[in-house]
JSON list of N, CA and C in Angstrom, two decimals:
[
{"chain": "A", "resi": 1, "resn": "UNK", "atom": "N", "xyz": [8.26, 9.58, 12.66]},
{"chain": "A", "resi": 1, "resn": "UNK", "atom": "CA", "xyz": [8.83, 8.81, 13.71]},
{"chain": "A", "resi": 1, "resn": "UNK", "atom": "C", "xyz": [10.29, 9.32, 13.38]},
{"chain": "A", "resi": 2, "resn": "UNK", "atom": "N", "xyz": [11.13, 8.75, 14.35]},
{"chain": "A", "resi": 2, "resn": "UNK", "atom": "CA", "xyz": [12.37, 8.71, 14.24]},
{"chain": "A", "resi": 2, "resn": "UNK", "atom": "C", "xyz": [13.27, 7.62, 14.86]},
{"chain": "A", "resi": 3, "resn": "UNK", "atom": "N", "xyz": [14.31, 7.31, 14.03]},
{"chain": "A", "resi": 3, "resn": "UNK", "atom": "CA", "xyz": [15.25, 6.16, 14.43]},
{"chain": "A", "resi": 3, "resn": "UNK", "atom": "C", "xyz": [16.21, 6.08, 14.91]},
{"chain": "A", "resi": 4, "resn": "UNK", "atom": "N", "xyz": [17.53, 5.89, 15.89]},
{"chain": "A", "resi": 4, "resn": "UNK", "atom": "CA", "xyz": [18.85, 6.30, 16.29]},
{"chain": "A", "resi": 4, "resn": "UNK", "atom": "C", "xyz": [19.78, 6.25, 15.33]},
{"chain": "A", "resi": 5, "resn": "UNK", "atom": "N", "xyz": [19.14, 4.78, 14.25]},
{"chain": "A", "resi": 5, "resn": "UNK", "atom": "CA", "xyz": [20.70, 5.47, 12.79]},
{"chain": "A", "resi": 5, "resn": "UNK", "atom": "C", "xyz": [19.50, 5.25, 11.54]},
{"chain": "A", "resi": 6, "resn": "UNK", "atom": "N", "xyz": [20.46, 5.74, 10.40]},
{"chain": "A", "resi": 6, "resn": "UNK", "atom": "CA", "xyz": [19.56, 5.80, 8.97]},
{"chain": "A", "resi": 6, "resn": "UNK", "atom": "C", "xyz": [19.46, 4.90, 8.82]},
{"chain": "A", "resi": 7, "resn": "UNK", "atom": "N", "xyz": [18.18, 4.71, 8.42]},
{"chain": "A", "resi": 7, "resn": "UNK", "atom": "CA", "xyz": [17.37, 3.67, 8.05]},
{"chain": "A", "resi": 7, "resn": "UNK", "atom": "C", "xyz": [16.03, 4.09, 7.28]},
{"chain": "A", "resi": 8, "resn": "UNK", "atom": "N", "xyz": [15.60, 3.34, 6.10]},
{"chain": "A", "resi": 8, "resn": "UNK", "atom": "CA", "xyz": [14.42, 3.40, 5.07]},
{"chain": "A", "resi": 8, "resn": "UNK", "atom": "C", "xyz": [13.51, 3.66, 6.25]},
{"chain": "A", "resi": 9, "resn": "UNK", "atom": "N", "xyz": [11.92, 3.62, 5.43]},
{"chain": "A", "resi": 9, "resn": "UNK", "atom": "CA", "xyz": [10.96, 3.96, 6.27]},
{"chain": "A", "resi": 9, "resn": "UNK", "atom": "C", "xyz": [9.57, 3.09, 5.61]},
{"chain": "A", "resi": 10, "resn": "UNK", "atom": "N", "xyz": [9.01, 2.10, 6.03]},
{"chain": "A", "resi": 10, "resn": "UNK", "atom": "CA", "xyz": [7.53, 1.59, 5.82]},
{"chain": "A", "resi": 10, "resn": "UNK", "atom": "C", "xyz": [6.91, 1.50, 6.76]},
{"chain": "A", "resi": 11, "resn": "UNK", "atom": "N", "xyz": [5.83, 1.79, 5.52]},
{"chain": "A", "resi": 11, "resn": "UNK", "atom": "CA", "xyz": [4.46, 2.09, 6.54]},
{"chain": "A", "resi": 11, "resn": "UNK", "atom": "C", "xyz": [3.16, 0.55, 6.22]},
{"chain": "A", "resi": 12, "resn": "UNK", "atom": "N", "xyz": [2.77, 0.21, 6.86]},
{"chain": "A", "resi": 12, "resn": "UNK", "atom": "CA", "xyz": [1.40, -0.62, 5.90]},
{"chain": "A", "resi": 12, "resn": "UNK", "atom": "C", "xyz": [0.64, -0.04, 6.93]},
{"chain": "A", "resi": 13, "resn": "UNK", "atom": "N", "xyz": [0.02, 0.17, 6.47]},
{"chain": "A", "resi": 13, "resn": "UNK", "atom": "CA", "xyz": [-1.62, 0.57, 6.24]},
{"chain": "A", "resi": 13, "resn": "UNK", "atom": "C", "xyz": [-3.18, 0.46, 6.10]},
{"chain": "A", "resi": 14, "resn": "UNK", "atom": "N", "xyz": [-4.40, 0.22, 6.76]},
{"chain": "A", "resi": 14, "resn": "UNK", "atom": "CA", "xyz": [-5.63, -0.06, 6.52]},
{"chain": "A", "resi": 14, "resn": "UNK", "atom": "C", "xyz": [-6.64, 0.21, 7.09]},
{"chain": "A", "resi": 15, "resn": "UNK", "atom": "N", "xyz": [-7.68, -0.06, 6.66]},
{"chain": "A", "resi": 15, "resn": "UNK", "atom": "CA", "xyz": [-9.04, 0.18, 6.71]},
{"chain": "A", "resi": 15, "resn": "UNK", "atom": "C", "xyz": [-9.55, -0.74, 8.85]},
{"chain": "A", "resi": 16, "resn": "UNK", "atom": "N", "xyz": [-8.49, -1.91, 8.28]},
{"chain": "A", "resi": 16, "resn": "UNK", "atom": "CA", "xyz": [-9.08, -2.44, 9.71]},
{"chain": "A", "resi": 16, "resn": "UNK", "atom": "C", "xyz": [-7.73, -2.77, 10.26]},
{"chain": "A", "resi": 17, "resn": "UNK", "atom": "N", "xyz": [-7.48, -3.17, 11.72]},
{"chain": "A", "resi": 17, "resn": "UNK", "atom": "CA", "xyz": [-6.27, -4.03, 12.11]},
{"chain": "A", "resi": 17, "resn": "UNK", "atom": "C", "xyz": [-6.11, -5.39, 11.52]},
{"chain": "A", "resi": 18, "resn": "UNK", "atom": "N", "xyz": [-7.10, -6.04, 11.23]},
{"chain": "A", "resi": 18, "resn": "UNK", "atom": "CA", "xyz": [-7.59, -7.41, 10.89]},
{"chain": "A", "resi": 18, "resn": "UNK", "atom": "C", "xyz": [-6.85, -7.35, 9.83]},
{"chain": "A", "resi": 19, "resn": "UNK", "atom": "N", "xyz": [-6.30, -6.76, 8.55]},
{"chain": "A", "resi": 19, "resn": "UNK", "atom": "CA", "xyz": [-5.96, -6.46, 7.46]},
{"chain": "A", "resi": 19, "resn": "UNK", "atom": "C", "xyz": [-4.50, -6.38, 7.18]},
{"chain": "A", "resi": 20, "resn": "UNK", "atom": "N", "xyz": [-3.91, -5.94, 8.54]},
{"chain": "A", "resi": 20, "resn": "UNK", "atom": "CA", "xyz": [-2.25, -5.86, 8.01]},
{"chain": "A", "resi": 20, "resn": "UNK", "atom": "C", "xyz": [-1.39, -6.66, 8.45]},
{"chain": "A", "resi": 21, "resn": "UNK", "atom": "N", "xyz": [-0.64, -6.80, 8.00]},
{"chain": "A", "resi": 21, "resn": "UNK", "atom": "CA", "xyz": [0.03, -5.87, 6.69]},
{"chain": "A", "resi": 21, "resn": "UNK", "atom": "C", "xyz": [-0.05, -5.89, 5.49]},
{"chain": "A", "resi": 22, "resn": "UNK", "atom": "N", "xyz": [-1.66, -6.30, 5.27]},
{"chain": "A", "resi": 22, "resn": "UNK", "atom": "CA", "xyz": [-1.52, -7.03, 4.12]},
{"chain": "A", "resi": 22, "resn": "UNK", "atom": "C", "xyz": [-2.82, -5.91, 2.79]},
{"chain": "A", "resi": 23, "resn": "UNK", "atom": "N", "xyz": [-3.00, -4.93, 3.59]},
{"chain": "A", "resi": 23, "resn": "UNK", "atom": "CA", "xyz": [-3.72, -4.18, 2.71]},
{"chain": "A", "resi": 23, "resn": "UNK", "atom": "C", "xyz": [-2.73, -2.51, 1.97]},
{"chain": "A", "resi": 24, "resn": "UNK", "atom": "N", "xyz": [-1.98, -1.43, 2.31]},
{"chain": "A", "resi": 24, "resn": "UNK", "atom": "CA", "xyz": [-1.45, -0.91, 1.65]},
{"chain": "A", "resi": 24, "resn": "UNK", "atom": "C", "xyz": [-0.51, -0.39, 2.31]},
{"chain": "A", "resi": 25, "resn": "UNK", "atom": "N", "xyz": [0.56, -0.15, 1.09]},
{"chain": "A", "resi": 25, "resn": "UNK", "atom": "CA", "xyz": [2.20, 0.44, 1.98]},
{"chain": "A", "resi": 25, "resn": "UNK", "atom": "C", "xyz": [2.43, 1.39, 1.38]},
{"chain": "A", "resi": 26, "resn": "UNK", "atom": "N", "xyz": [3.62, 2.01, 1.95]},
{"chain": "A", "resi": 26, "resn": "UNK", "atom": "CA", "xyz": [3.80, 3.59, 1.27]},
{"chain": "A", "resi": 26, "resn": "UNK", "atom": "C", "xyz": [5.50, 2.79, 1.91]},
{"chain": "A", "resi": 27, "resn": "UNK", "atom": "N", "xyz": [6.60, 3.21, 1.12]},
{"chain": "A", "resi": 27, "resn": "UNK", "atom": "CA", "xyz": [7.88, 3.22, 1.39]},
{"chain": "A", "resi": 27, "resn": "UNK", "atom": "C", "xyz": [8.62, 4.16, 0.38]},
{"chain": "A", "resi": 28, "resn": "UNK", "atom": "N", "xyz": [9.47, 4.85, 1.35]},
{"chain": "A", "resi": 28, "resn": "UNK", "atom": "CA", "xyz": [10.72, 5.49, 0.89]},
{"chain": "A", "resi": 28, "resn": "UNK", "atom": "C", "xyz": [12.10, 4.84, 1.97]},
{"chain": "A", "resi": 29, "resn": "UNK", "atom": "N", "xyz": [13.00, 4.47, 0.14]},
{"chain": "A", "resi": 29, "resn": "UNK", "atom": "CA", "xyz": [14.38, 3.98, 0.20]},
{"chain": "A", "resi": 29, "resn": "UNK", "atom": "C", "xyz": [15.47, 4.60, 1.10]},
{"chain": "A", "resi": 30, "resn": "UNK", "atom": "N", "xyz": [14.92, 5.90, 0.92]},
{"chain": "A", "resi": 30, "resn": "UNK", "atom": "CA", "xyz": [15.69, 6.82, 1.74]},
{"chain": "A", "resi": 30, "resn": "UNK", "atom": "C", "xyz": [16.62, 6.31, 2.75]},
{"chain": "A", "resi": 31, "resn": "UNK", "atom": "N", "xyz": [18.00, 6.35, 3.26]},
{"chain": "A", "resi": 31, "resn": "UNK", "atom": "CA", "xyz": [18.10, 6.47, 4.50]},
{"chain": "A", "resi": 31, "resn": "UNK", "atom": "C", "xyz": [18.21, 7.79, 5.62]},
{"chain": "A", "resi": 32, "resn": "UNK", "atom": "N", "xyz": [17.51, 7.83, 6.81]},
{"chain": "A", "resi": 32, "resn": "UNK", "atom": "CA", "xyz": [17.62, 9.12, 7.15]},
{"chain": "A", "resi": 32, "resn": "UNK", "atom": "C", "xyz": [16.62, 8.37, 8.80]},
{"chain": "A", "resi": 33, "resn": "UNK", "atom": "N", "xyz": [16.84, 9.70, 9.84]},
{"chain": "A", "resi": 33, "resn": "UNK", "atom": "CA", "xyz": [16.86, 9.35, 10.78]},
{"chain": "A", "resi": 33, "resn": "UNK", "atom": "C", "xyz": [15.26, 9.72, 11.34]},
{"chain": "A", "resi": 34, "resn": "UNK", "atom": "N", "xyz": [14.98, 10.83, 10.78]},
{"chain": "A", "resi": 34, "resn": "UNK", "atom": "CA", "xyz": [13.89, 11.28, 10.78]},
{"chain": "A", "resi": 34, "resn": "UNK", "atom": "C", "xyz": [12.55, 10.77, 9.60]},
{"chain": "A", "resi": 35, "resn": "UNK", "atom": "N", "xyz": [11.75, 10.06, 9.70]},
{"chain": "A", "resi": 35, "resn": "UNK", "atom": "CA", "xyz": [11.26, 9.13, 8.83]},
{"chain": "A", "resi": 35, "resn": "UNK", "atom": "C", "xyz": [9.61, 10.17, 8.45]},
{"chain": "A", "resi": 36, "resn": "UNK", "atom": "N", "xyz": [9.44, 10.16, 6.90]},
{"chain": "A", "resi": 36, "resn": "UNK", "atom": "CA", "xyz": [8.04, 10.94, 7.30]},
{"chain": "A", "resi": 36, "resn": "UNK", "atom": "C", "xyz": [7.67, 10.24, 5.59]},
{"chain": "A", "resi": 37, "resn": "UNK", "atom": "N", "xyz": [6.09, 9.93, 5.67]},
{"chain": "A", "resi": 37, "resn": "UNK", "atom": "CA", "xyz": [5.89, 9.09, 3.98]},
{"chain": "A", "resi": 37, "resn": "UNK", "atom": "C", "xyz": [4.63, 9.30, 4.09]},
{"chain": "A", "resi": 38, "resn": "UNK", "atom": "N", "xyz": [4.14, 9.19, 2.51]},
{"chain": "A", "resi": 38, "resn": "UNK", "atom": "CA", "xyz": [3.02, 10.36, 2.09]},
{"chain": "A", "resi": 38, "resn": "UNK", "atom": "C", "xyz": [2.15, 8.63, 1.71]},
{"chain": "A", "resi": 39, "resn": "UNK", "atom": "N", "xyz": [1.22, 9.11, 2.64]},
{"chain": "A", "resi": 39, "resn": "UNK", "atom": "CA", "xyz": [0.18, 8.05, 2.03]},
{"chain": "A", "resi": 39, "resn": "UNK", "atom": "C", "xyz": [-1.04, 8.11, 1.12]},
{"chain": "A", "resi": 40, "resn": "UNK", "atom": "N", "xyz": [-1.29, 8.03, 0.12]},
{"chain": "A", "resi": 40, "resn": "UNK", "atom": "CA", "xyz": [-2.37, 8.00, -1.10]},
{"chain": "A", "resi": 40, "resn": "UNK", "atom": "C", "xyz": [-3.87, 6.97, -0.75]},
{"chain": "A", "resi": 41, "resn": "UNK", "atom": "N", "xyz": [-4.21, 7.45, -1.61]},
{"chain": "A", "resi": 41, "resn": "UNK", "atom": "CA", "xyz": [-5.73, 6.33, -1.45]},
{"chain": "A", "resi": 41, "resn": "UNK", "atom": "C", "xyz": [-6.42, 6.84, -0.41]},
{"chain": "A", "resi": 42, "resn": "UNK", "atom": "N", "xyz": [-6.24, 7.30, 0.53]},
{"chain": "A", "resi": 42, "resn": "UNK", "atom": "CA", "xyz": [-7.18, 7.42, 1.91]},
{"chain": "A", "resi": 42, "resn": "UNK", "atom": "C", "xyz": [-9.01, 7.84, 1.71]},
{"chain": "A", "resi": 43, "resn": "UNK", "atom": "N", "xyz": [-9.40, 7.67, 2.47]},
{"chain": "A", "resi": 43, "resn": "UNK", "atom": "CA", "xyz": [-10.72, 8.34, 2.23]},
{"chain": "A", "resi": 43, "resn": "UNK", "atom": "C", "xyz": [-11.11, 9.24, 3.16]},
{"chain": "A", "resi": 44, "resn": "UNK", "atom": "N", "xyz": [-12.04, 10.29, 2.45]},
{"chain": "A", "resi": 44, "resn": "UNK", "atom": "CA", "xyz": [-12.33, 10.95, 4.13]},
{"chain": "A", "resi": 44, "resn": "UNK", "atom": "C", "xyz": [-12.56, 9.86, 5.44]},
{"chain": "A", "resi": 45, "resn": "UNK", "atom": "N", "xyz": [-12.67, 10.27, 6.29]},
{"chain": "A", "resi": 45, "resn": "UNK", "atom": "CA", "xyz": [-14.12, 10.50, 8.01]},
{"chain": "A", "resi": 45, "resn": "UNK", "atom": "C", "xyz": [-13.84, 9.07, 7.73]},
{"chain": "A", "resi": 46, "resn": "UNK", "atom": "N", "xyz": [-12.52, 8.48, 7.59]},
{"chain": "A", "resi": 46, "resn": "UNK", "atom": "CA", "xyz": [-12.48, 6.80, 7.52]},
{"chain": "A", "resi": 46, "resn": "UNK", "atom": "C", "xyz": [-11.39, 6.64, 8.88]},
{"chain": "A", "resi": 47, "resn": "UNK", "atom": "N", "xyz": [-11.28, 5.92, 9.44]},
{"chain": "A", "resi": 47, "resn": "UNK", "atom": "CA", "xyz": [-9.98, 5.40, 10.49]},
{"chain": "A", "resi": 47, "resn": "UNK", "atom": "C", "xyz": [-9.34, 4.48, 10.30]},
{"chain": "A", "resi": 48, "resn": "UNK", "atom": "N", "xyz": [-7.97, 4.78, 10.28]},
{"chain": "A", "resi": 48, "resn": "UNK", "atom": "CA", "xyz": [-7.04, 4.00, 9.35]},
{"chain": "A", "resi": 48, "resn": "UNK", "atom": "C", "xyz": [-5.92, 3.22, 10.72]},
{"chain": "A", "resi": 49, "resn": "UNK", "atom": "N", "xyz": [-5.62, 2.34, 10.65]},
{"chain": "A", "resi": 49, "resn": "UNK", "atom": "CA", "xyz": [-4.67, 1.72, 11.10]},
{"chain": "A", "resi": 49, "resn": "UNK", "atom": "C", "xyz": [-3.13, 1.33, 10.31]},
{"chain": "A", "resi": 50, "resn": "UNK", "atom": "N", "xyz": [-2.28, 1.84, 11.14]},
{"chain": "A", "resi": 50, "resn": "UNK", "atom": "CA", "xyz": [-1.05, 1.46, 10.89]},
{"chain": "A", "resi": 50, "resn": "UNK", "atom": "C", "xyz": [0.48, 0.98, 11.69]},
{"chain": "A", "resi": 51, "resn": "UNK", "atom": "N", "xyz": [0.87, 0.60, 11.93]},
{"chain": "A", "resi": 51, "resn": "UNK", "atom": "CA", "xyz": [2.28, -0.21, 12.06]},
{"chain": "A", "resi": 51, "resn": "UNK", "atom": "C", "xyz": [3.78, 0.94, 11.31]},
{"chain": "A", "resi": 52, "resn": "UNK", "atom": "N", "xyz": [4.69, 0.77, 11.74]},
{"chain": "A", "resi": 52, "resn": "UNK", "atom": "CA", "xyz": [6.02, 1.47, 10.41]},
{"chain": "A", "resi": 52, "resn": "UNK", "atom": "C", "xyz": [7.10, 0.45, 10.55]},
{"chain": "A", "resi": 53, "resn": "UNK", "atom": "N", "xyz": [7.98, 0.55, 10.03]},
{"chain": "A", "resi": 53, "resn": "UNK", "atom": "CA", "xyz": [8.36, -1.00, 10.00]},
{"chain": "A", "resi": 53, "resn": "UNK", "atom": "C", "xyz": [10.08, 0.31, 9.53]},
{"chain": "A", "resi": 54, "resn": "UNK", "atom": "N", "xyz": [11.61, 0.33, 10.09]},
{"chain": "A", "resi": 54, "resn": "UNK", "atom": "CA", "xyz": [13.07, 1.01, 9.44]},
{"chain": "A", "resi": 54, "resn": "UNK", "atom": "C", "xyz": [14.00, -0.41, 9.69]},
{"chain": "A", "resi": 55, "resn": "UNK", "atom": "N", "xyz": [14.86, -0.24, 8.66]},
{"chain": "A", "resi": 55, "resn": "UNK", "atom": "CA", "xyz": [16.02, -1.55, 8.63]},
{"chain": "A", "resi": 55, "resn": "UNK", "atom": "C", "xyz": [17.01, -0.04, 8.03]},
{"chain": "A", "resi": 56, "resn": "UNK", "atom": "N", "xyz": [17.96, -0.54, 8.77]},
{"chain": "A", "resi": 56, "resn": "UNK", "atom": "CA", "xyz": [19.53, -0.03, 8.26]},
{"chain": "A", "resi": 56, "resn": "UNK", "atom": "C", "xyz": [19.93, -0.78, 7.07]},
{"chain": "A", "resi": 57, "resn": "UNK", "atom": "N", "xyz": [21.08, -0.10, 7.07]},
{"chain": "A", "resi": 57, "resn": "UNK", "atom": "CA", "xyz": [21.93, -0.80, 6.49]},
{"chain": "A", "resi": 57, "resn": "UNK", "atom": "C", "xyz": [22.63, -1.72, 5.81]},
{"chain": "A", "resi": 58, "resn": "UNK", "atom": "N", "xyz": [22.20, -2.14, 7.64]},
{"chain": "A", "resi": 58, "resn": "UNK", "atom": "CA", "xyz": [22.58, -3.53, 8.27]},
{"chain": "A", "resi": 58, "resn": "UNK", "atom": "C", "xyz": [22.11, -4.47, 7.87]},
{"chain": "A", "resi": 59, "resn": "UNK", "atom": "N", "xyz": [21.17, -4.30, 7.38]},
{"chain": "A", "resi": 59, "resn": "UNK", "atom": "CA", "xyz": [19.56, -4.87, 7.33]},
{"chain": "A", "resi": 59, "resn": "UNK", "atom": "C", "xyz": [19.41, -5.26, 7.92]},
{"chain": "A", "resi": 60, "resn": "UNK", "atom": "N", "xyz": [19.17, -4.58, 9.65]},
{"chain": "A", "resi": 60, "resn": "UNK", "atom": "CA", "xyz": [18.44, -4.59, 10.91]},
{"chain": "A", "resi": 60, "resn": "UNK", "atom": "C", "xyz": [17.90, -3.84, 11.24]},
{"chain": "A", "resi": 61, "resn": "UNK", "atom": "N", "xyz": [16.06, -4.60, 10.92]},
{"chain": "A", "resi": 61, "resn": "UNK", "atom": "CA", "xyz": [14.90, -4.01, 11.04]},
{"chain": "A", "resi": 61, "resn": "UNK", "atom": "C", "xyz": [13.88, -4.32, 12.28]},
{"chain": "A", "resi": 62, "resn": "UNK", "atom": "N", "xyz": [13.09, -2.79, 12.67]},
{"chain": "A", "resi": 62, "resn": "UNK", "atom": "CA", "xyz": [12.41, -3.28, 13.77]},
{"chain": "A", "resi": 62, "resn": "UNK", "atom": "C", "xyz": [10.74, -2.57, 13.54]},
{"chain": "A", "resi": 63, "resn": "UNK", "atom": "N", "xyz": [9.72, -2.89, 14.55]},
{"chain": "A", "resi": 63, "resn": "UNK", "atom": "CA", "xyz": [8.88, -2.63, 13.78]},
{"chain": "A", "resi": 63, "resn": "UNK", "atom": "C", "xyz": [7.65, -2.30, 14.75]},
{"chain": "A", "resi": 64, "resn": "UNK", "atom": "N", "xyz": [7.57, -1.11, 14.71]},
{"chain": "A", "resi": 64, "resn": "UNK", "atom": "CA", "xyz": [6.68, 0.05, 15.55]},
{"chain": "A", "resi": 64, "resn": "UNK", "atom": "C", "xyz": [5.10, -0.37, 15.43]},
{"chain": "A", "resi": 65, "resn": "UNK", "atom": "N", "xyz": [4.39, -1.67, 16.13]},
{"chain": "A", "resi": 65, "resn": "UNK", "atom": "CA", "xyz": [3.15, -1.38, 16.24]},
{"chain": "A", "resi": 65, "resn": "UNK", "atom": "C", "xyz": [1.83, -1.28, 17.11]},
{"chain": "A", "resi": 66, "resn": "UNK", "atom": "N", "xyz": [2.48, -0.31, 18.16]},
{"chain": "A", "resi": 66, "resn": "UNK", "atom": "CA", "xyz": [2.04, 0.45, 19.68]},
{"chain": "A", "resi": 66, "resn": "UNK", "atom": "C", "xyz": [1.69, -1.06, 20.22]},
{"chain": "A", "resi": 67, "resn": "UNK", "atom": "N", "xyz": [2.86, -1.49, 20.13]},
{"chain": "A", "resi": 67, "resn": "UNK", "atom": "CA", "xyz": [2.37, -3.25, 21.22]},
{"chain": "A", "resi": 67, "resn": "UNK", "atom": "C", "xyz": [1.30, -3.51, 20.49]},
{"chain": "A", "resi": 68, "resn": "UNK", "atom": "N", "xyz": [1.13, -4.19, 19.08]},
{"chain": "A", "resi": 68, "resn": "UNK", "atom": "CA", "xyz": [0.04, -4.85, 18.81]},
{"chain": "A", "resi": 68, "resn": "UNK", "atom": "C", "xyz": [-1.11, -4.51, 18.77]},
{"chain": "A", "resi": 69, "resn": "UNK", "atom": "N", "xyz": [-1.25, -3.11, 19.21]},
{"chain": "A", "resi": 69, "resn": "UNK", "atom": "CA", "xyz": [-2.75, -2.38, 19.40]},
{"chain": "A", "resi": 69, "resn": "UNK", "atom": "C", "xyz": [-2.53, -1.67, 17.95]},
{"chain": "A", "resi": 70, "resn": "UNK", "atom": "N", "xyz": [-2.02, -1.16, 17.45]},
{"chain": "A", "resi": 70, "resn": "UNK", "atom": "CA", "xyz": [-1.73, -0.07, 16.12]},
{"chain": "A", "resi": 70, "resn": "UNK", "atom": "C", "xyz": [-1.71, 0.75, 16.20]},
{"chain": "A", "resi": 71, "resn": "UNK", "atom": "N", "xyz": [-1.26, 1.83, 15.55]},
{"chain": "A", "resi": 71, "resn": "UNK", "atom": "CA", "xyz": [-1.85, 3.50, 15.63]},
{"chain": "A", "resi": 71, "resn": "UNK", "atom": "C", "xyz": [-2.96, 3.30, 15.00]},
{"chain": "A", "resi": 72, "resn": "UNK", "atom": "N", "xyz": [-3.48, 4.07, 14.73]},
{"chain": "A", "resi": 72, "resn": "UNK", "atom": "CA", "xyz": [-4.99, 4.96, 14.04]},
{"chain": "A", "resi": 72, "resn": "UNK", "atom": "C", "xyz": [-4.93, 6.56, 14.01]},
{"chain": "A", "resi": 73, "resn": "UNK", "atom": "N", "xyz": [-5.68, 6.87, 12.86]},
{"chain": "A", "resi": 73, "resn": "UNK", "atom": "CA", "xyz": [-5.80, 8.30, 12.41]},
{"chain": "A", "resi": 73, "resn": "UNK", "atom": "C", "xyz": [-7.06, 8.27, 11.84]}
]
């Protein structure tokens, strides 16, 4: 995902949208506008749900959860 300001990258993901944000997380503290995070512990043939959060240097944070529907893959 992309942001307009340099910010960190946090992905919260899991096998059920009911468990977010309490399942798995992946975080990259590097400040960037083009975000990419490796997700570990994935099982084959499994649907995962996620939301992303970024926080800039000033501490302003924004979360994208696909309008409460979460993204899936």
